[in-house]
């Protein structure tokens, strides 16, 4: 799903105009982006949480030449899936859990 | 920041009522969740990608007792921030 598909969903399901839907989605993403840039963490219940992590600088190496290069401190984002979504994503993948439970099942082949 | 702050932004910027904003924001997040539940990935340009990954079962260890246990096969969600977001986070201008 792309951003445009998300926008199309809003148009179809909530009768927003194309412009309103675009503006809404952009506003949501921009406000989240602005918060993260300020160093704020975001927690959306059911979806997950975004944390800003500060990384210290360190001395790295150019793997090709072996020369030492200082890597500057930087910030990254860690995302932790919320409980509801984690369960929903995993439950939908239930068939992956065949091992040990029903060893007899493989006899039937692909049927 | 919580969902209430996101709703507030939509209310202010887009001009929807509080109620309408709340419902629309809820629908956006619900749509994302429904899509991910189906195992489909989501690409939000300028923000990042959410991808559902299949993990095979593997052996893990209870860190407290040292006992080996099998971690079952599962699906997990990962988020990769886009380069644009990473740059913004570090106060850099993006190429575009």
Tab-separated table of C-alpha atoms in Angstrom:
chain	number	residue	atom	x	y	z
A	1	UNK	CA	0.000	0.000	0.000
A	2	UNK	CA	1.283	3.410	-0.970
A	3	UNK	CA	0.426	6.831	0.406
A	4	UNK	CA	-1.834	7.353	-2.607
A	5	UNK	CA	-3.774	4.177	-1.761
A	6	UNK	CA	-4.274	5.424	1.772
A	7	UNK	CA	-5.596	8.711	0.411
A	8	UNK	CA	-7.909	6.855	-1.977
A	9	UNK	CA	-9.298	4.876	0.972
A	10	UNK	CA	-10.240	8.092	2.779
A	11	UNK	CA	-11.936	9.419	-0.335
A	12	UNK	CA	-13.894	6.207	-0.809
A	13	UNK	CA	-14.853	5.479	2.779
A	14	UNK	CA	-15.370	8.928	4.274
A	15	UNK	CA	-16.405	10.932	1.225
A	16	UNK	CA	-13.529	13.392	1.648
A	17	UNK	CA	-12.460	15.296	-1.425
A	18	UNK	CA	-9.156	14.271	-2.952
A	19	UNK	CA	-7.614	17.488	-1.615
A	20	UNK	CA	-8.910	17.017	1.912
A	21	UNK	CA	-7.695	13.435	1.990
A	22	UNK	CA	-4.256	14.394	0.718
A	23	UNK	CA	-4.005	17.232	3.201
A	24	UNK	CA	-5.088	14.998	6.060
A	25	UNK	CA	-2.546	12.288	5.341
A	26	UNK	CA	0.237	14.829	4.834
A	27	UNK	CA	-0.689	16.613	8.056
A	28	UNK	CA	-0.605	13.385	10.034
A	29	UNK	CA	2.781	12.388	8.660
A	30	UNK	CA	4.226	15.882	8.965
A	31	UNK	CA	3.107	16.305	12.558
A	32	UNK	CA	4.680	12.954	13.422
A	33	UNK	CA	7.826	13.906	11.589
A	34	UNK	CA	8.015	17.269	13.365
A	35	UNK	CA	7.627	15.598	16.751
A	36	UNK	CA	10.409	13.120	16.008
A	37	UNK	CA	12.682	15.911	14.774
A	38	UNK	CA	12.128	17.734	18.072
A	39	UNK	CA	13.327	14.558	19.765
A	40	UNK	CA	9.834	13.653	20.991
A	41	UNK	CA	8.763	10.051	21.112
A	42	UNK	CA	5.442	9.056	19.569
A	43	UNK	CA	3.037	6.522	20.939
A	44	UNK	CA	0.002	5.534	18.920
A	45	UNK	CA	-2.046	3.056	20.928
A	46	UNK	CA	-2.651	-0.154	19.053
A	47	UNK	CA	-0.177	0.687	16.302
A	48	UNK	CA	3.137	1.184	18.021
A	49	UNK	CA	5.682	3.611	19.362
A	50	UNK	CA	8.465	5.512	17.661
A	51	UNK	CA	11.482	6.357	19.774
A	52	UNK	CA	14.269	8.712	18.859
A	53	UNK	CA	17.610	7.204	19.731
A	54	UNK	CA	20.784	9.210	20.056
A	55	UNK	CA	23.857	7.393	18.819
A	56	UNK	CA	27.314	8.437	19.981
A	57	UNK	CA	30.021	9.115	17.455
A	58	UNK	CA	32.731	6.533	17.001
A	59	UNK	CA	35.766	5.861	14.888
A	60	UNK	CA	34.902	3.724	11.916
A	61	UNK	CA	37.040	2.436	9.120
A	62	UNK	CA	36.819	2.574	5.401
A	63	UNK	CA	36.590	-1.164	4.680
A	64	UNK	CA	38.356	-0.717	1.371
A	65	UNK	CA	41.396	1.253	2.472
A	66	UNK	CA	41.408	0.573	6.212
A	67	UNK	CA	41.804	4.246	7.028
A	68	UNK	CA	40.190	5.509	10.212
A	69	UNK	CA	37.192	7.772	9.715
A	70	UNK	CA	35.379	9.500	12.554
A	71	UNK	CA	31.631	8.784	12.480
A	72	UNK	CA	29.665	11.691	13.892
A	73	UNK	CA	26.964	11.305	16.544
A	74	UNK	CA	23.561	10.818	14.948
A	75	UNK	CA	19.934	10.157	15.720
A	76	UNK	CA	17.885	7.236	14.524
A	77	UNK	CA	14.357	5.947	14.979
A	78	UNK	CA	13.368	2.780	16.743
A	79	UNK	CA	9.863	1.450	16.150
A	80	UNK	CA	8.239	-0.924	18.565
A	81	UNK	CA	5.022	-2.559	17.386
A	82	UNK	CA	2.039	-2.137	19.699
A	83	UNK	CA	0.517	-5.158	21.359
A	84	UNK	CA	-2.706	-5.134	19.355
A	85	UNK	CA	-0.964	-4.903	16.001
A	86	UNK	CA	1.783	-7.356	16.961
A	87	UNK	CA	-0.867	-9.952	17.772
A	88	UNK	CA	-2.912	-9.212	14.684
A	89	UNK	CA	0.090	-9.457	12.364
A	90	UNK	CA	1.269	-12.658	13.973
A	91	UNK	CA	-2.117	-14.316	14.237
A	92	UNK	CA	-2.726	-13.832	10.539
A	93	UNK	CA	0.471	-15.844	9.982
A	94	UNK	CA	-0.735	-18.810	12.009
A	95	UNK	CA	-0.005	-21.425	9.300
A	96	UNK	CA	3.700	-20.764	9.840
A	97	UNK	CA	3.355	-22.520	13.174
A	98	UNK	CA	2.903	-26.069	11.880
A	99	UNK	CA	5.933	-27.715	13.487
A	100	UNK	CA	5.508	-30.134	16.378
A	101	UNK	CA	1.802	-29.571	16.709
A	102	UNK	CA	0.525	-31.941	14.058
A	103	UNK	CA	3.295	-34.176	12.730
A	104	UNK	CA	0.713	-36.321	10.920
A	105	UNK	CA	-0.431	-33.474	8.734
A	106	UNK	CA	2.340	-33.817	6.150
A	107	UNK	CA	1.020	-37.199	5.004
A	108	UNK	CA	-1.733	-35.550	3.075
A	109	UNK	CA	0.821	-33.774	0.926
A	110	UNK	CA	-0.173	-30.468	-0.579
A	111	UNK	CA	-3.896	-31.100	-0.233
B	1	UNK	CA	3.189	12.723	21.161
B	2	UNK	CA	0.032	10.657	21.216
B	3	UNK	CA	-2.931	10.173	18.933
B	4	UNK	CA	-4.653	13.159	20.565
B	5	UNK	CA	-1.846	15.451	19.332
B	6	UNK	CA	-2.132	14.054	15.807
B	7	UNK	CA	-5.883	14.699	15.886
B	8	UNK	CA	-5.218	18.231	17.126
B	9	UNK	CA	-2.906	18.897	14.157
B	10	UNK	CA	-5.462	17.642	11.669
B	11	UNK	CA	-8.149	19.761	13.331
B	12	UNK	CA	-5.978	22.883	13.079
B	13	UNK	CA	-4.349	22.375	9.684
B	14	UNK	CA	-7.146	20.790	7.691
B	15	UNK	CA	-9.977	22.570	9.473
B	16	UNK	CA	-12.144	19.551	10.330
B	17	UNK	CA	-14.151	19.551	13.532
B	18	UNK	CA	-12.645	17.788	16.516
B	19	UNK	CA	-14.974	14.848	16.012
B	20	UNK	CA	-14.362	14.575	12.281
B	21	UNK	CA	-10.597	14.844	12.816
B	22	UNK	CA	-10.658	12.081	15.399
B	23	UNK	CA	-12.651	9.810	13.104
B	24	UNK	CA	-10.452	10.446	10.084
B	25	UNK	CA	-7.219	9.906	12.030
B	26	UNK	CA	-8.680	6.731	13.489
B	27	UNK	CA	-9.517	5.547	9.989
B	28	UNK	CA	-5.990	6.232	8.762
B	29	UNK	CA	-4.418	4.173	11.539
B	30	UNK	CA	-7.047	1.442	11.193
B	31	UNK	CA	-6.371	1.228	7.462
B	32	UNK	CA	-2.647	0.875	8.155
B	33	UNK	CA	-3.305	-1.862	10.707
B	34	UNK	CA	-5.727	-3.774	8.488
B	35	UNK	CA	-3.240	-3.676	5.629
B	36	UNK	CA	-0.338	-4.886	7.763
B	37	UNK	CA	-2.494	-7.617	9.261
B	38	UNK	CA	-2.933	-8.990	5.761
B	39	UNK	CA	0.847	-9.128	5.483
B	40	UNK	CA	0.980	-6.338	2.950
B	41	UNK	CA	3.725	-3.747	3.209
B	42	UNK	CA	3.126	-0.021	3.433
B	43	UNK	CA	5.304	2.578	1.771
B	44	UNK	CA	4.822	6.161	2.870
B	45	UNK	CA	7.167	8.266	0.809
B	46	UNK	CA	9.067	10.811	2.861
B	47	UNK	CA	8.293	8.909	6.038
B	48	UNK	CA	9.210	5.248	5.816
B	49	UNK	CA	8.156	1.697	5.082
B	50	UNK	CA	6.357	-0.805	7.273
B	51	UNK	CA	7.167	-4.370	6.306
B	52	UNK	CA	5.834	-7.645	7.705
B	53	UNK	CA	8.602	-10.212	7.935
B	54	UNK	CA	8.374	-13.960	8.369
B	55	UNK	CA	10.689	-15.281	11.036
B	56	UNK	CA	11.611	-18.954	11.181
B	57	UNK	CA	11.541	-20.760	14.486
B	58	UNK	CA	14.858	-20.714	16.309
B	59	UNK	CA	16.422	-21.706	19.563
B	60	UNK	CA	16.561	-19.106	22.253
B	61	UNK	CA	17.491	-19.140	25.873
B	62	UNK	CA	15.724	-18.041	28.984
B	63	UNK	CA	18.208	-15.421	30.160
B	64	UNK	CA	17.242	-16.031	33.764
B	65	UNK	CA	17.638	-19.798	33.911
B	66	UNK	CA	19.850	-20.434	30.911
B	67	UNK	CA	17.384	-23.042	29.727
B	68	UNK	CA	17.105	-23.511	25.968
B	69	UNK	CA	13.671	-22.989	24.508
B	70	UNK	CA	12.300	-22.946	21.008
B	71	UNK	CA	11.077	-19.594	19.774
B	72	UNK	CA	8.214	-20.389	17.432
B	73	UNK	CA	8.002	-19.171	13.851
B	74	UNK	CA	6.217	-15.845	13.722
B	75	UNK	CA	5.484	-12.768	11.717
B	76	UNK	CA	6.848	-9.484	12.934
B	77	UNK	CA	6.443	-5.905	11.811
B	78	UNK	CA	9.456	-3.734	11.082
B	79	UNK	CA	9.612	-0.045	10.312
B	80	UNK	CA	12.391	1.485	8.237
B	81	UNK	CA	12.487	5.258	8.260
B	82	UNK	CA	13.032	6.831	4.849
B	83	UNK	CA	16.265	8.633	4.044
B	84	UNK	CA	14.311	11.893	4.008
B	85	UNK	CA	13.134	11.331	7.585
B	86	UNK	CA	16.576	10.241	8.744
B	87	UNK	CA	18.109	13.363	7.250
B	88	UNK	CA	15.466	15.610	8.793
B	89	UNK	CA	16.082	13.973	12.146
B	90	UNK	CA	19.744	14.870	11.906
B	91	UNK	CA	19.137	18.390	10.708
B	92	UNK	CA	20.346	17.706	7.179
B	93	UNK	CA	18.696	18.916	4.027
B	94	UNK	CA	17.473	16.142	1.771
B	95	UNK	CA	18.741	15.885	-1.767
B	96	UNK	CA	15.267	16.589	-3.128
